[in-house]
GROMACS .gro file of C-alpha atoms in nm:
model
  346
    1UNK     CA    1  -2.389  -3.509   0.488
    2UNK     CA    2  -2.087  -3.367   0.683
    3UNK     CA    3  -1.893  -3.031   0.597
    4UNK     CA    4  -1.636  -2.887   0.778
    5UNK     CA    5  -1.639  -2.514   0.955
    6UNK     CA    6  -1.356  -2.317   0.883
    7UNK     CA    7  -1.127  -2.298   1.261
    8UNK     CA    8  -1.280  -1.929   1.299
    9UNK     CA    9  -1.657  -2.023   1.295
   10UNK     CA   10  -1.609  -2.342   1.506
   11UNK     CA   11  -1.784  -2.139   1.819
   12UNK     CA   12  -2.122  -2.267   2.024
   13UNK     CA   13  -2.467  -2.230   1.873
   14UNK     CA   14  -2.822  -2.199   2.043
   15UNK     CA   15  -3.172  -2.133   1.904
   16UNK     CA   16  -3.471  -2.036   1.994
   17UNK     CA   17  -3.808  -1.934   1.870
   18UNK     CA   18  -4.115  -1.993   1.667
   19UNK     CA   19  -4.069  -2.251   1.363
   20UNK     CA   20  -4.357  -2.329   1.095
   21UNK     CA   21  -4.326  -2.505   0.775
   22UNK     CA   22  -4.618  -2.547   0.511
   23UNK     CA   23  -4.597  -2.581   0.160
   24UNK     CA   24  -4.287  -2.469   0.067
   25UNK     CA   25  -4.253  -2.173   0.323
   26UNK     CA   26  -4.022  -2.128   0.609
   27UNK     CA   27  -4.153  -1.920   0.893
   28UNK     CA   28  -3.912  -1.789   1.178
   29UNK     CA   29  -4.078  -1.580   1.450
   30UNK     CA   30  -3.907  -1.430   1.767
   31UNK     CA   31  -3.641  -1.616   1.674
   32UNK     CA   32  -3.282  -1.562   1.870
   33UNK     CA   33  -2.983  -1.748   1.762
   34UNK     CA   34  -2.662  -1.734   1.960
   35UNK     CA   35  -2.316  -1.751   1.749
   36UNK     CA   36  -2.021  -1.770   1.984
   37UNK     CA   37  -2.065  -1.421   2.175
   38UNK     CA   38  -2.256  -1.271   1.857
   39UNK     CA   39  -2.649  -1.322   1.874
   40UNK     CA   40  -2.948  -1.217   1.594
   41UNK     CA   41  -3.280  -1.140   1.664
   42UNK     CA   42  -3.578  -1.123   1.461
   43UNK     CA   43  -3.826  -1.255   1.204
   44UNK     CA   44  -3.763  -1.426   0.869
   45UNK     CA   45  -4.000  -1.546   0.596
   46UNK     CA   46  -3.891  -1.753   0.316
   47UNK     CA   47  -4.113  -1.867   0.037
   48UNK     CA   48  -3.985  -2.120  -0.184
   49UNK     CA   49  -4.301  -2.098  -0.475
   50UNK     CA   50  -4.271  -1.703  -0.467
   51UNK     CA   51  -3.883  -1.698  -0.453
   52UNK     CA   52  -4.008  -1.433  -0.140
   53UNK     CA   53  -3.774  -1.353   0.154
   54UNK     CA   54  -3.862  -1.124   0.407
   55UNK     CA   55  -3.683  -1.013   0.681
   56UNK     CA   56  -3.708  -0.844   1.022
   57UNK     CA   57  -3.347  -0.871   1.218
   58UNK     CA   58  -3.115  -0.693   1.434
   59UNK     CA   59  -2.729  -0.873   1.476
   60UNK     CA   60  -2.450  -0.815   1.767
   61UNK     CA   61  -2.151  -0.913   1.808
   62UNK     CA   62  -1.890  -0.767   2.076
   63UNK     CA   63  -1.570  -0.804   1.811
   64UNK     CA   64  -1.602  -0.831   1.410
   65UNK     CA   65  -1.248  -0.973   1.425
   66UNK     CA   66  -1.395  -1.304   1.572
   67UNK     CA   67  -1.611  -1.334   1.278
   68UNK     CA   68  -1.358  -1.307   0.972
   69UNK     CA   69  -1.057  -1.538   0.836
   70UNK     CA   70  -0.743  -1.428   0.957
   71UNK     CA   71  -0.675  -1.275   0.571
   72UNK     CA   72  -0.956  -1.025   0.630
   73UNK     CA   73  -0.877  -0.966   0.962
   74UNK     CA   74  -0.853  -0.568   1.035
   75UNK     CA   75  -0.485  -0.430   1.083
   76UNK     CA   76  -0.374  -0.328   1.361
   77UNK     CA   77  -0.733  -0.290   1.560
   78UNK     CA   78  -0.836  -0.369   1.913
   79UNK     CA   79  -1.172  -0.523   1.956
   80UNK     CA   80  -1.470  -0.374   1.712
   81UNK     CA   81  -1.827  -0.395   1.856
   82UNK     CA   82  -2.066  -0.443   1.555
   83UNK     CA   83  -2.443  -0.375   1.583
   84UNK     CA   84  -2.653  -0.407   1.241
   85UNK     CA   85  -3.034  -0.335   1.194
   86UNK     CA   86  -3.216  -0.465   0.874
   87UNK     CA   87  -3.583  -0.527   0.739
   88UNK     CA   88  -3.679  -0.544   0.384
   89UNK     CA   89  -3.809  -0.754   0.130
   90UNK     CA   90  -3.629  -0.953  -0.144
   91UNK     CA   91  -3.834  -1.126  -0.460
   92UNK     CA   92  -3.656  -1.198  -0.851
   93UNK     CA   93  -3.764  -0.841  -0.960
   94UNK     CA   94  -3.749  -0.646  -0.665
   95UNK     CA   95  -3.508  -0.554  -0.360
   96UNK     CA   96  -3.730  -0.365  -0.141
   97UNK     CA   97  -3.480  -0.221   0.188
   98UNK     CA   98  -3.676  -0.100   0.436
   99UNK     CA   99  -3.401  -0.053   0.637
  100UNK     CA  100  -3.037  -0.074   0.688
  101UNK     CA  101  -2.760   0.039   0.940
  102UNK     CA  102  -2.469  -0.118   1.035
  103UNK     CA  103  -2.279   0.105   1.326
  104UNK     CA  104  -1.913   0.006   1.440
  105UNK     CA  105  -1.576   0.217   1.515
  106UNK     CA  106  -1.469   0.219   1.215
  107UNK     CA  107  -1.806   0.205   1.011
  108UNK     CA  108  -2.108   0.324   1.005
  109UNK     CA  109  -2.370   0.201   0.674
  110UNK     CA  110  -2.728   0.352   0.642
  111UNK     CA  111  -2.967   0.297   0.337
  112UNK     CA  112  -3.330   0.215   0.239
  113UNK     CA  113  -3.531   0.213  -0.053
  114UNK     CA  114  -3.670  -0.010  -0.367
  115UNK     CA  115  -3.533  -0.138  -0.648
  116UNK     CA  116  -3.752  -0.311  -0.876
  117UNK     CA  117  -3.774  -0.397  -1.237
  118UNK     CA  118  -4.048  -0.506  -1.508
  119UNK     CA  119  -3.848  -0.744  -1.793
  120UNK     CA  120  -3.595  -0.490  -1.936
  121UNK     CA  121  -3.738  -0.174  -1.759
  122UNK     CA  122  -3.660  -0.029  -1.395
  123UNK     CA  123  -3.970   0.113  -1.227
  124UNK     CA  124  -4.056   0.251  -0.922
  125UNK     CA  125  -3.682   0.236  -0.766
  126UNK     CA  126  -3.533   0.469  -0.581
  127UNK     CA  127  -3.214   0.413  -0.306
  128UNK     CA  128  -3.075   0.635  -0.062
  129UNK     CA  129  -2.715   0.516   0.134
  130UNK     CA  130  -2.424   0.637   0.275
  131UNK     CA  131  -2.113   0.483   0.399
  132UNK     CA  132  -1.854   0.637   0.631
  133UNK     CA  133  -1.532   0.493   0.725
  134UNK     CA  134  -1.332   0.658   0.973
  135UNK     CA  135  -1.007   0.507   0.833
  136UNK     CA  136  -0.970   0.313   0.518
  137UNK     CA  137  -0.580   0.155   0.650
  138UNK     CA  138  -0.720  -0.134   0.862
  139UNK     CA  139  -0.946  -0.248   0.539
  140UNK     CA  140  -0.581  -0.298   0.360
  141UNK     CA  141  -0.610  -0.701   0.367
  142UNK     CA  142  -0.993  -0.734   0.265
  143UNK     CA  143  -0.862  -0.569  -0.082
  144UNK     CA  144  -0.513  -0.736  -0.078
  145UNK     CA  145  -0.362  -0.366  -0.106
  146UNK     CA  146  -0.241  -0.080   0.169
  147UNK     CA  147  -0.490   0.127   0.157
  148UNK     CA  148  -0.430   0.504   0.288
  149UNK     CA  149  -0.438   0.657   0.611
  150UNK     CA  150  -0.760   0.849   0.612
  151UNK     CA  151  -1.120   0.859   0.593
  152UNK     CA  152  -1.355   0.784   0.268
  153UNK     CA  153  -1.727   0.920   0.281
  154UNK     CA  154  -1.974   0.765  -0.020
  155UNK     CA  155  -2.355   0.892  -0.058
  156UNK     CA  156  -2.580   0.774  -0.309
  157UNK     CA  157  -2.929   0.880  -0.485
  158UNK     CA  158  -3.102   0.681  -0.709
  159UNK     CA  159  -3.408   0.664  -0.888
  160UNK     CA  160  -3.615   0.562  -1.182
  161UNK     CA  161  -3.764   0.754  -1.451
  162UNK     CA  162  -3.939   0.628  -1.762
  163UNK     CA  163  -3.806   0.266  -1.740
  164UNK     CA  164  -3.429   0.427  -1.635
  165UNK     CA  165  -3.269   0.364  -1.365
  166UNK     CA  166  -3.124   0.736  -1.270
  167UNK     CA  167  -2.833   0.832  -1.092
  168UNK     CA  168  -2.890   1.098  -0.902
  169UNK     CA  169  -2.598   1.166  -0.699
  170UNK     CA  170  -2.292   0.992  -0.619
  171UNK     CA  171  -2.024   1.160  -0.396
  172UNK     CA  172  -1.757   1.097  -0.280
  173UNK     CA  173  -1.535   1.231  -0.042
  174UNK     CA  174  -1.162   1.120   0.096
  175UNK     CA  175  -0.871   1.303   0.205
  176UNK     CA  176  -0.874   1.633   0.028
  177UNK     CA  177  -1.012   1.434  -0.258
  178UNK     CA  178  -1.387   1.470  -0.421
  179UNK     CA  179  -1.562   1.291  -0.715
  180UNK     CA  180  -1.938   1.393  -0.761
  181UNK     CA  181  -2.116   1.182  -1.065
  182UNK     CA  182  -2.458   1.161  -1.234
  183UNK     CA  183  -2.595   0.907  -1.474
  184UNK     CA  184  -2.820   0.668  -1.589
  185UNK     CA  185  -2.865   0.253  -1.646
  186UNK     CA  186  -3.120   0.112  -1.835
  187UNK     CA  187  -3.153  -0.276  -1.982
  188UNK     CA  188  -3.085  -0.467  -1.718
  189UNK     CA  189  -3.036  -0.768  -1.942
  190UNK     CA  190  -2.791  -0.565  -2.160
  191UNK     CA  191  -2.669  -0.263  -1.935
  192UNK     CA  192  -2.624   0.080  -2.100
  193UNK     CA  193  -2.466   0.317  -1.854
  194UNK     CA  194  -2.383   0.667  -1.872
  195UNK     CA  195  -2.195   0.805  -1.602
  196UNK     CA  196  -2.021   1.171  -1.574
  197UNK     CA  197  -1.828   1.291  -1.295
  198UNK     CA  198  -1.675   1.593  -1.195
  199UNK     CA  199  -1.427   1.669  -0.893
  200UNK     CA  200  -1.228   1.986  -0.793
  201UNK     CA  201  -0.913   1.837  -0.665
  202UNK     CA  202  -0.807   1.438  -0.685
  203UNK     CA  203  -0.498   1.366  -0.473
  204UNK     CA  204  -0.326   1.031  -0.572
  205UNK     CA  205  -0.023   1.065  -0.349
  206UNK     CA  206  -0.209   0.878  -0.072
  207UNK     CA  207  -0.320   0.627  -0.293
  208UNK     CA  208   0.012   0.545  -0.487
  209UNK     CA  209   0.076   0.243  -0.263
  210UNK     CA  210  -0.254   0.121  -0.342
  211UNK     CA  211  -0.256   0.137  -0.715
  212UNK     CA  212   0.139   0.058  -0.774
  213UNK     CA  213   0.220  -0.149  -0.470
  214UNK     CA  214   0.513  -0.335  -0.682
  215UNK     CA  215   0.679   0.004  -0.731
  216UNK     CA  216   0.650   0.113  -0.383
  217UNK     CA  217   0.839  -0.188  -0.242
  218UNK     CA  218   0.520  -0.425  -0.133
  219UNK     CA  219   0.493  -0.826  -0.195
  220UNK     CA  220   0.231  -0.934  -0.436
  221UNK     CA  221   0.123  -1.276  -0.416
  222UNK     CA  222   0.178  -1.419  -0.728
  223UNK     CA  223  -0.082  -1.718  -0.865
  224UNK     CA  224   0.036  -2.097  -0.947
  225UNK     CA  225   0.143  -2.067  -1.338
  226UNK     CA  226  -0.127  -2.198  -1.556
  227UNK     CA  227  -0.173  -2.533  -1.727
  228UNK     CA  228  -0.332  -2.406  -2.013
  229UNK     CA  229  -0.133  -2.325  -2.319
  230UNK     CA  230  -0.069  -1.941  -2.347
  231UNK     CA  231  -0.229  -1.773  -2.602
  232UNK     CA  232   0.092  -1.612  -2.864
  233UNK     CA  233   0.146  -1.197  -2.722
  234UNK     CA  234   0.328  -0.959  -2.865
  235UNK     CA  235   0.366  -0.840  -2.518
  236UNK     CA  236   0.287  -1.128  -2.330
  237UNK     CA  237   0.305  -0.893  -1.954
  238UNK     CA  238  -0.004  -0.703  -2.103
  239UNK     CA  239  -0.245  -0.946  -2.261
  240UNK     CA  240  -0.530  -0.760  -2.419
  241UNK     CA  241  -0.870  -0.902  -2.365
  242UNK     CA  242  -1.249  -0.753  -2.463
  243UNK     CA  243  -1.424  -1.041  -2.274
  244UNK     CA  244  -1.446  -0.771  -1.994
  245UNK     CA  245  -1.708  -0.497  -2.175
  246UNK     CA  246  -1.882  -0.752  -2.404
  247UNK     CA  247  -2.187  -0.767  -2.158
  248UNK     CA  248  -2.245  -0.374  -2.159
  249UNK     CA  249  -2.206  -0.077  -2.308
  250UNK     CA  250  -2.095   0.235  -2.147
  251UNK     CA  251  -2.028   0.635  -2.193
  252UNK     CA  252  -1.823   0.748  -1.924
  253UNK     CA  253  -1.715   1.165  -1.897
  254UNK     CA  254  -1.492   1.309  -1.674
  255UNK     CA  255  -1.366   1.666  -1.565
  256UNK     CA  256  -1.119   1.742  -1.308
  257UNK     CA  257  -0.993   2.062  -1.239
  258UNK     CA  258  -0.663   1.932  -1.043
  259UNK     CA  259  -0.518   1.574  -1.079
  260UNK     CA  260  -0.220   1.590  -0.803
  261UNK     CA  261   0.056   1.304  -0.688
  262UNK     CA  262   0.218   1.263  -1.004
  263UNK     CA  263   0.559   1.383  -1.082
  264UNK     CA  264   0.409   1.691  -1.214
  265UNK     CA  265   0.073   1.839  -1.168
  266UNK     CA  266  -0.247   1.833  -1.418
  267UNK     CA  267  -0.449   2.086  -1.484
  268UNK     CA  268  -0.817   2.050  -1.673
  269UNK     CA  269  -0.796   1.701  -1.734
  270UNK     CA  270  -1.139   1.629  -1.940
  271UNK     CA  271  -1.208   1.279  -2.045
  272UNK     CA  272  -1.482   1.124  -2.264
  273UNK     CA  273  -1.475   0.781  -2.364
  274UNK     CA  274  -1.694   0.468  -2.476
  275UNK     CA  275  -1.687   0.094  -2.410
  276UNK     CA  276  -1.916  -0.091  -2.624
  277UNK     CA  277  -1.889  -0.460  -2.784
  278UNK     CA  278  -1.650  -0.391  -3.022
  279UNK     CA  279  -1.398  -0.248  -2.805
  280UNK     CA  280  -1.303   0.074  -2.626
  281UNK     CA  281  -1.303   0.451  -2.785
  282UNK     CA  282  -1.151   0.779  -2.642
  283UNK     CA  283  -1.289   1.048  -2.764
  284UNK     CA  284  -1.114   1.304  -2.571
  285UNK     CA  285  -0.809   1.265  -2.334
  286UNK     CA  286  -0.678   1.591  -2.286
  287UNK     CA  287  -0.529   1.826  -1.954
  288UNK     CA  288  -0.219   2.066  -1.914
  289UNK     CA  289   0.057   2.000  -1.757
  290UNK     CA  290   0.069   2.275  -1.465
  291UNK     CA  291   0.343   2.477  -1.658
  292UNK     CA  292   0.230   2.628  -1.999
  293UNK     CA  293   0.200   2.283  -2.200
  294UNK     CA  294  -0.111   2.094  -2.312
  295UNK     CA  295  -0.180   1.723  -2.407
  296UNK     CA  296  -0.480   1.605  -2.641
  297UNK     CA  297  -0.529   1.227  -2.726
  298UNK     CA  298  -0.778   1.032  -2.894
  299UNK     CA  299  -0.811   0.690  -3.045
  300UNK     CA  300  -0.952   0.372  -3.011
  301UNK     CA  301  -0.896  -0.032  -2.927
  302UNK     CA  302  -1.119  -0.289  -3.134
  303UNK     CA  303  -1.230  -0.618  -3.161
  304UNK     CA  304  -1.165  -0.735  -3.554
  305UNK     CA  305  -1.202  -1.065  -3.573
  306UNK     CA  306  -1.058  -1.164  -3.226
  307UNK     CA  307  -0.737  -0.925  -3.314
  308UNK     CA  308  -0.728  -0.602  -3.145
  309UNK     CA  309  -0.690  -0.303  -3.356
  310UNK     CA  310  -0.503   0.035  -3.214
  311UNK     CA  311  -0.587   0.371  -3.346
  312UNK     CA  312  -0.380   0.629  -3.157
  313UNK     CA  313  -0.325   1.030  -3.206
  314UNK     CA  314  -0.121   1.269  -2.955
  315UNK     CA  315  -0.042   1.599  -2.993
  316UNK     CA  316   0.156   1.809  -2.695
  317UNK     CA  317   0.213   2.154  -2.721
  318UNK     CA  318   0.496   2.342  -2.497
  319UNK     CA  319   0.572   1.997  -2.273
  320UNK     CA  320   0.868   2.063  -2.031
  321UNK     CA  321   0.999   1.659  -2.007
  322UNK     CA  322   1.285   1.760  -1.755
  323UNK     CA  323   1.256   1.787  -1.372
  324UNK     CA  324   1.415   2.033  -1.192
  325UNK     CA  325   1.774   1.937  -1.009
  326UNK     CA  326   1.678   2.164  -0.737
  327UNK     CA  327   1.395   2.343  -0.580
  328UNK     CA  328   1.519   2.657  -0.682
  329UNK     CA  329   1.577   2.596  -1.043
  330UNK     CA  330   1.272   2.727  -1.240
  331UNK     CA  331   1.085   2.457  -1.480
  332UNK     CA  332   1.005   2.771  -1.672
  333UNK     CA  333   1.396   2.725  -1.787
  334UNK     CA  334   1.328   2.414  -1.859
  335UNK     CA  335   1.327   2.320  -2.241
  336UNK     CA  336   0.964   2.299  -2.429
  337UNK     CA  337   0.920   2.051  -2.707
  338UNK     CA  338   0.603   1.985  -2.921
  339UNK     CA  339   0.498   1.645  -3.011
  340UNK     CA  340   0.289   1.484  -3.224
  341UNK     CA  341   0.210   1.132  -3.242
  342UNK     CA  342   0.019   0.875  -3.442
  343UNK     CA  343  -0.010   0.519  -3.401
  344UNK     CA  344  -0.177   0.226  -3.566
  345UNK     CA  345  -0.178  -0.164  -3.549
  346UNK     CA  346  -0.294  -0.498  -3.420
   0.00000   0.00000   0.00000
């Protein structure tokens, strides 16, 4: 059999070490393998009967850059030295980290714990990580989108209670922005997740680039038009699909004192919503406007027979719709309407 390396992983190999084989198990001891200028130490136990793997390495490698395809290559970096550490165990019902860290320039990854499951049921699991990046703008091609100029720090706490797989704690941290949530999973057949979050201040100016690059002047690669026949849209831009939330059902809540980067400032933006087989519910979408108006939504998007069905009710109180012509004019001055607003459809 022959298979051809990509141009980037065409580099020298050497190994040595310790090699057993006996019915069905792999065993790799002291072994050192040399990749290019990259090397990995360590032990490694695979168990084809058990489904077992069991592992005892650390990795080097004097540049990352010589590693990836030039479409994830890092913007605008010198070299990056790469060092990772790892042991753990991995079976079909259990991840078992005992531990992890990954140190560069512009990374640094720590975690360990256990997460393990009995049918439908998480037991005895509990995972502690944390991920710091220094800058998240040389990342920009591994996501196909510029990413902003600053740094973006993620901890994590999980553990299991009663068959539930409990979320802790989950911050996050980037820019001046901040996003704490709690929750729980449970059926790992059939997730059911319930997450809440709750964050002082999220700034979306840095990120506007990121989640609109068409409007801020940025080619998208487009994909080869399809063969298939299209399926009839109203609006064919936005085709509406519920193939993405048929294999879970969630219950999401969210509370944020300050949403900022918009054209106007939002105040106490609370929103509770549910995504179950049927289709998608808001139960509450509702924040002020930073100026004396209010917005309050609810409705809902469901699957009837392969059609989807829109219930939708607004109601605005004291909105100001006009922007100021200059910074000394006063939105106070501004006209206030009230609006109210009630759709329905398929």
């Amino acid at each position: 059999t022959q298979f051809t390396l990509p141009a980037y992983l065409e580099q020298p190999v050497a190994f040595s070490g310790r090699v057993g084989w006996r019915e069905g198990q792999l065993a790799i001891s002291a072994g050192q393998l040399q990749f290019g200028a990259a090397s990995v130490t360590g032990n490694l136990l695979l168990n084809q009967h058990s489904r077992l793997m069991q592992f005892d390495l650390d990795a080097q490698a004097p540049d990352l850059a010589l590693y990836l395809p030039e479409t994830l290559q890092l913007q605008n970096q010198a070299a990056i030295p790469i060092s990772l550490r790892s042991t753990g165990i991995v079976t079909p019902d259990a991840w078992h980290l005992e531990t992890l860290q990954l140190d560069s320039i512009q990374a640094v990854i720590s975690g360990d714990g256990l997460l393990e499951r009995d049918g439908d049921e998480f037991i005895d699991s509990h995972l502690n990580a944390t991920i710091e990046i220094a800058n998240l703008s040389p990342f920009s091609s591994w996501v196909a989108r510029p990413l902003p100029n600053q740094a973006l720090q993620l901890s994590v706490d999980l553990n299991s209670k009663a068959g539930v797989l409990l979320i802790q704690q989950l911050e996050v941290l980037s820019g001046d922005s901040d996003l704490s949530v709690t929750g729980r999973a449970a059926n790992p057949s059939f997730p059911t997740v319930t997450l809440a979050g709750q964050s002082q201040l999220i700034n979306l100016a840095p990120w506007k680039r990121s989640l609109w690059p068409g409007k801020a002047g940025i080619a998208i690669k487009t994909t080869p038009a399809s063969t298939e026949t299209p399926v009839v849209q109203l609006i064919p831009d936005y085709p509406i699909s519920f193939a993405a939330w048929k294999g879970f059902d969630a219950d999401v809540s969210l509370d944020i004192d300050n949403l900022t980067g918009l054209a106007r400032p939002l105040e106490d933006l609370q929103l509770a919503f549910s995504l179950q087989r049927d289709g998608l519910r808001i139960d509450e979408l509702s924040f002020d406007d930073g100026v004396n108006g209010s917005v309050a939504l609810s409705g809902s998007l469901l699957d009837q027979d392969k059609i989807p069905q829109l219930d939708l009710a607004l109601n605005g109180e004291s909105l100001v719709y006009g922007i100021p012509k200059a910074p000394e004019e006063d939105a106070n001055a501004l006209p206030a309407y009230d609006v109210k607003l009630r759709l329905t459809g398929s």
